[in-house]
XYZ file of C-alpha atoms in Angstrom:
257
model
C 0.008 0.016 -0.027
C 3.009 2.283 0.492
C 6.080 1.810 -1.572
C 9.333 3.687 -1.925
C 11.066 2.648 -5.169
C 14.632 3.206 -6.017
C 15.023 6.240 -3.931
C 18.099 8.536 -3.942
C 18.404 11.091 -1.289
C 21.619 13.321 -0.711
C 22.330 16.267 1.556
C 24.561 19.359 0.868
C 24.229 18.486 -2.710
C 27.068 20.067 -4.912
C 29.227 21.017 -2.023
C 32.354 19.412 -0.561
C 30.071 18.164 2.339
C 27.746 16.374 0.033
C 26.623 13.098 1.662
C 24.286 10.379 0.054
C 21.914 8.828 2.513
C 19.661 6.688 0.288
C 20.868 5.254 -3.049
C 18.656 2.771 -4.809
C 16.609 2.505 -1.629
C 13.441 0.283 -1.585
C 10.951 0.060 1.157
C 7.300 -1.145 1.256
C 4.656 -1.280 3.916
C 1.474 -3.647 3.690
C -1.976 -2.506 4.486
C -2.517 -2.495 8.362
C 1.126 -3.088 9.273
C 2.538 -1.294 12.363
C 6.255 -0.915 11.729
C 8.592 0.124 14.547
C 11.847 1.724 13.065
C 14.930 1.955 15.163
C 18.475 3.095 14.304
C 21.116 5.535 15.313
C 21.119 9.184 14.468
C 21.733 9.637 10.716
C 20.594 6.314 9.852
C 17.578 7.516 7.734
C 14.636 6.955 10.145
C 13.302 10.479 10.038
C 14.301 11.110 6.420
C 12.117 8.213 5.531
C 9.077 9.803 7.328
C 9.931 13.133 5.697
C 9.959 11.645 2.286
C 6.612 9.956 2.917
C 5.007 13.034 4.235
C 6.336 15.251 1.462
C 8.214 17.592 3.706
C 11.307 16.406 1.835
C 11.674 15.538 -1.899
C 13.851 12.545 -3.195
C 16.664 13.306 -5.690
C 15.354 10.344 -7.727
C 12.955 7.469 -7.396
C 9.137 7.219 -6.777
C 6.825 7.039 -3.866
C 3.496 5.210 -4.362
C 0.582 5.276 -1.923
C -2.189 2.755 -2.783
C -0.772 2.624 -6.339
C -0.816 6.365 -6.903
C 2.458 8.130 -7.483
C 2.599 10.912 -4.928
C 6.319 11.743 -5.520
C 5.749 15.244 -6.660
C 2.493 15.904 -4.477
C 2.784 18.789 -1.980
C 2.977 18.057 1.606
C -0.352 19.864 2.390
C -2.116 17.639 -0.140
C -0.693 14.427 1.310
C -1.671 15.597 4.685
C -5.359 14.781 3.785
C -4.235 11.147 3.461
C -1.251 11.010 5.942
C -1.460 11.756 9.677
C 1.829 12.684 11.587
C 2.838 13.137 15.229
C 5.884 14.829 16.019
C 8.367 14.542 18.974
C 7.370 17.989 20.216
C 3.877 17.962 21.652
C 3.558 21.700 20.690
C 3.566 20.960 17.106
C 0.426 18.979 16.795
C -2.279 21.390 17.765
C -2.939 25.221 18.162
C -1.882 25.960 21.628
C -4.087 29.136 21.992
C -7.275 27.373 20.915
C -9.357 25.013 23.070
C -9.453 21.287 22.880
C -12.949 21.413 21.251
C -11.847 24.052 18.663
C -8.761 22.005 17.645
C -10.862 18.851 17.185
C -13.462 20.813 15.119
C -10.542 22.082 12.830
C -9.341 18.569 12.587
C -12.719 17.037 11.766
C -13.055 19.473 8.892
C -9.790 18.646 7.318
C -10.112 18.617 3.553
C -13.677 19.825 3.646
C -14.999 23.132 1.966
C -15.079 26.151 4.390
C -18.434 27.936 4.905
C -19.854 30.566 7.230
C -21.663 28.145 9.453
C -20.728 27.633 13.143
C -17.498 25.631 13.599
C -18.876 24.138 16.831
C -22.206 23.078 18.114
C -23.424 21.452 21.253
C -23.791 18.121 19.445
C -20.277 18.150 18.169
C -18.796 18.997 21.578
C -20.747 16.143 23.076
C -19.502 13.767 20.360
C -15.871 14.936 21.150
C -16.450 14.273 24.787
C -17.564 10.631 23.939
C -14.330 10.272 21.749
C -11.963 11.422 24.455
C -13.630 9.741 27.544
C -12.244 6.199 26.874
C -8.628 7.586 26.899
C -8.978 8.029 30.665
C -7.091 11.382 30.812
C -9.974 13.626 31.771
C -9.702 15.499 28.565
C -13.507 15.265 28.116
C -13.925 17.501 31.103
C -11.613 20.200 29.718
C -13.150 20.877 26.281
C -12.855 24.770 26.740
C -9.345 24.600 28.091
C -6.628 26.057 25.737
C -4.423 23.230 24.429
C -1.405 24.987 25.558
C -2.371 24.606 29.304
C -2.333 20.771 28.988
C 0.494 18.480 30.178
C 3.002 17.148 27.538
C 1.344 13.611 27.662
C -2.258 14.992 27.466
C -1.199 17.262 24.534
C 0.541 14.376 22.727
C -2.315 11.913 23.055
C -4.788 14.721 21.851
C -2.393 15.279 18.894
C -2.625 11.567 18.101
C -6.423 11.816 18.263
C -6.337 14.881 15.821
C -4.092 13.119 13.505
C -6.400 10.209 13.144
C -9.870 11.863 13.589
C -10.482 11.728 9.883
C -9.648 8.485 7.939
C -5.906 8.430 6.937
C -4.059 5.936 4.777
C -0.821 6.136 6.761
C -0.039 7.332 10.295
C 3.567 8.591 10.942
C 4.849 8.688 14.460
C 8.106 10.468 14.698
C 9.566 9.772 18.135
C 6.299 10.875 19.594
C 7.193 9.726 23.187
C 10.774 10.963 23.209
C 9.935 14.307 25.016
C 7.755 12.764 27.635
C 8.755 11.289 31.152
C 8.892 7.531 31.424
C 5.498 7.043 32.962
C 3.675 9.412 30.560
C 5.583 7.832 27.615
C 4.352 4.377 28.758
C 0.623 5.696 28.944
C 1.067 7.269 25.548
C 2.266 4.031 23.944
C -0.638 2.097 25.332
C -3.042 4.590 23.967
C -1.219 4.613 20.627
C -1.437 0.855 20.302
C -5.095 0.983 21.142
C -5.862 3.568 18.580
C -3.852 1.897 15.859
C -5.429 -1.373 16.622
C -8.903 -0.106 16.718
C -8.696 1.978 13.581
C -6.514 -0.741 11.846
C -3.988 2.064 10.838
C -0.991 1.429 8.625
C 1.559 3.033 10.835
C 5.359 3.743 10.744
C 6.820 4.600 14.172
C 10.332 5.910 14.648
C 11.632 5.423 18.159
C 14.874 5.178 20.139
C 13.160 3.240 22.734
C 14.065 -0.499 21.926
C 11.649 -1.824 24.424
C 8.753 0.021 22.842
C 10.032 -1.264 19.399
C 10.084 -4.753 20.666
C 6.799 -4.606 22.452
C 4.600 -2.737 20.019
C 3.895 -3.236 16.331
C 3.725 -6.083 13.922
C 7.125 -5.454 12.126
C 10.500 -4.174 13.319
C 13.101 -2.593 11.208
C 16.487 -1.281 12.014
C 18.202 1.193 9.876
C 21.926 1.901 9.438
C 23.420 4.509 7.083
C 20.480 4.415 4.791
C 19.989 0.573 4.677
C 17.673 -1.710 6.418
C 19.773 -4.125 8.396
C 17.020 -5.851 10.202
C 13.491 -6.476 8.918
C 11.520 -8.851 11.007
C 7.733 -9.413 11.054
C 5.315 -11.959 12.529
C 7.091 -14.749 14.467
C 10.528 -13.249 13.740
C 9.328 -9.928 15.153
C 7.949 -11.642 18.383
C 11.373 -13.499 18.632
C 13.327 -10.147 18.851
C 14.451 -9.202 22.363
C 15.734 -5.953 23.715
C 19.191 -7.258 24.637
C 19.512 -8.620 21.035
C 18.514 -5.386 19.599
C 20.870 -3.423 21.917
C 23.808 -5.773 20.933
C 23.112 -5.152 17.252
C 22.719 -1.434 17.817
C 25.895 -1.187 19.801
C 27.880 -3.237 17.009
C 26.652 -0.751 14.382
C 27.712 2.160 16.584
C 31.212 0.829 16.985
C 31.449 0.288 13.321
C 30.562 3.939 12.835
C 33.258 5.050 15.323
C 30.980 5.904 18.183
């Protein structure tokens, strides 16, 4: 359902510092897969998400989504079909607007704008019902500005916003990295629930090897623009944190770290 075909991506092109990250890179994701992606800094994890989202363009190659070539498609156009949650909780919602207002904007993503009221009592009630199962008390704070929420509450709300309308792909860009350990754990539990309930095709970049082992249906490790581990199904379930850490450390030593 998602394919990156013969991708080339370099940085500082045409300068003495030019570095090629992807060269003839292929990567595909099946419908409904939840792919956990790990790797050292500079291995290509976030670049992969940027290429899929359209915030970065490849030098060569094609990107297909449900068979449609989206390589030249603008980021704002892809955003109608691709949800993304960033590491910084402040990036996913308008902090000066209330929870209800943020949800109303998200619900109308891709729809034509008119002069009707953006919020109604019925919609606010529906948003309360949507948030109540999360167990964070957000349903009782509908008129609170998002900027007043804790980092964990804000990140979970961002996840809800990113998946409020149907999306083909969900991108999670180290979305628990800025949270304390307890809040990160709660956020991952809720992430897993939302991905499962909505049957979302998901790419999750994380530095947390335990999360990579515990969550998802497929695990990939990147190194210098290559996939050096790709395990799904039983092979994924056989992966242990200690084994992943040993492989990660071996790669780091090879890189001179």
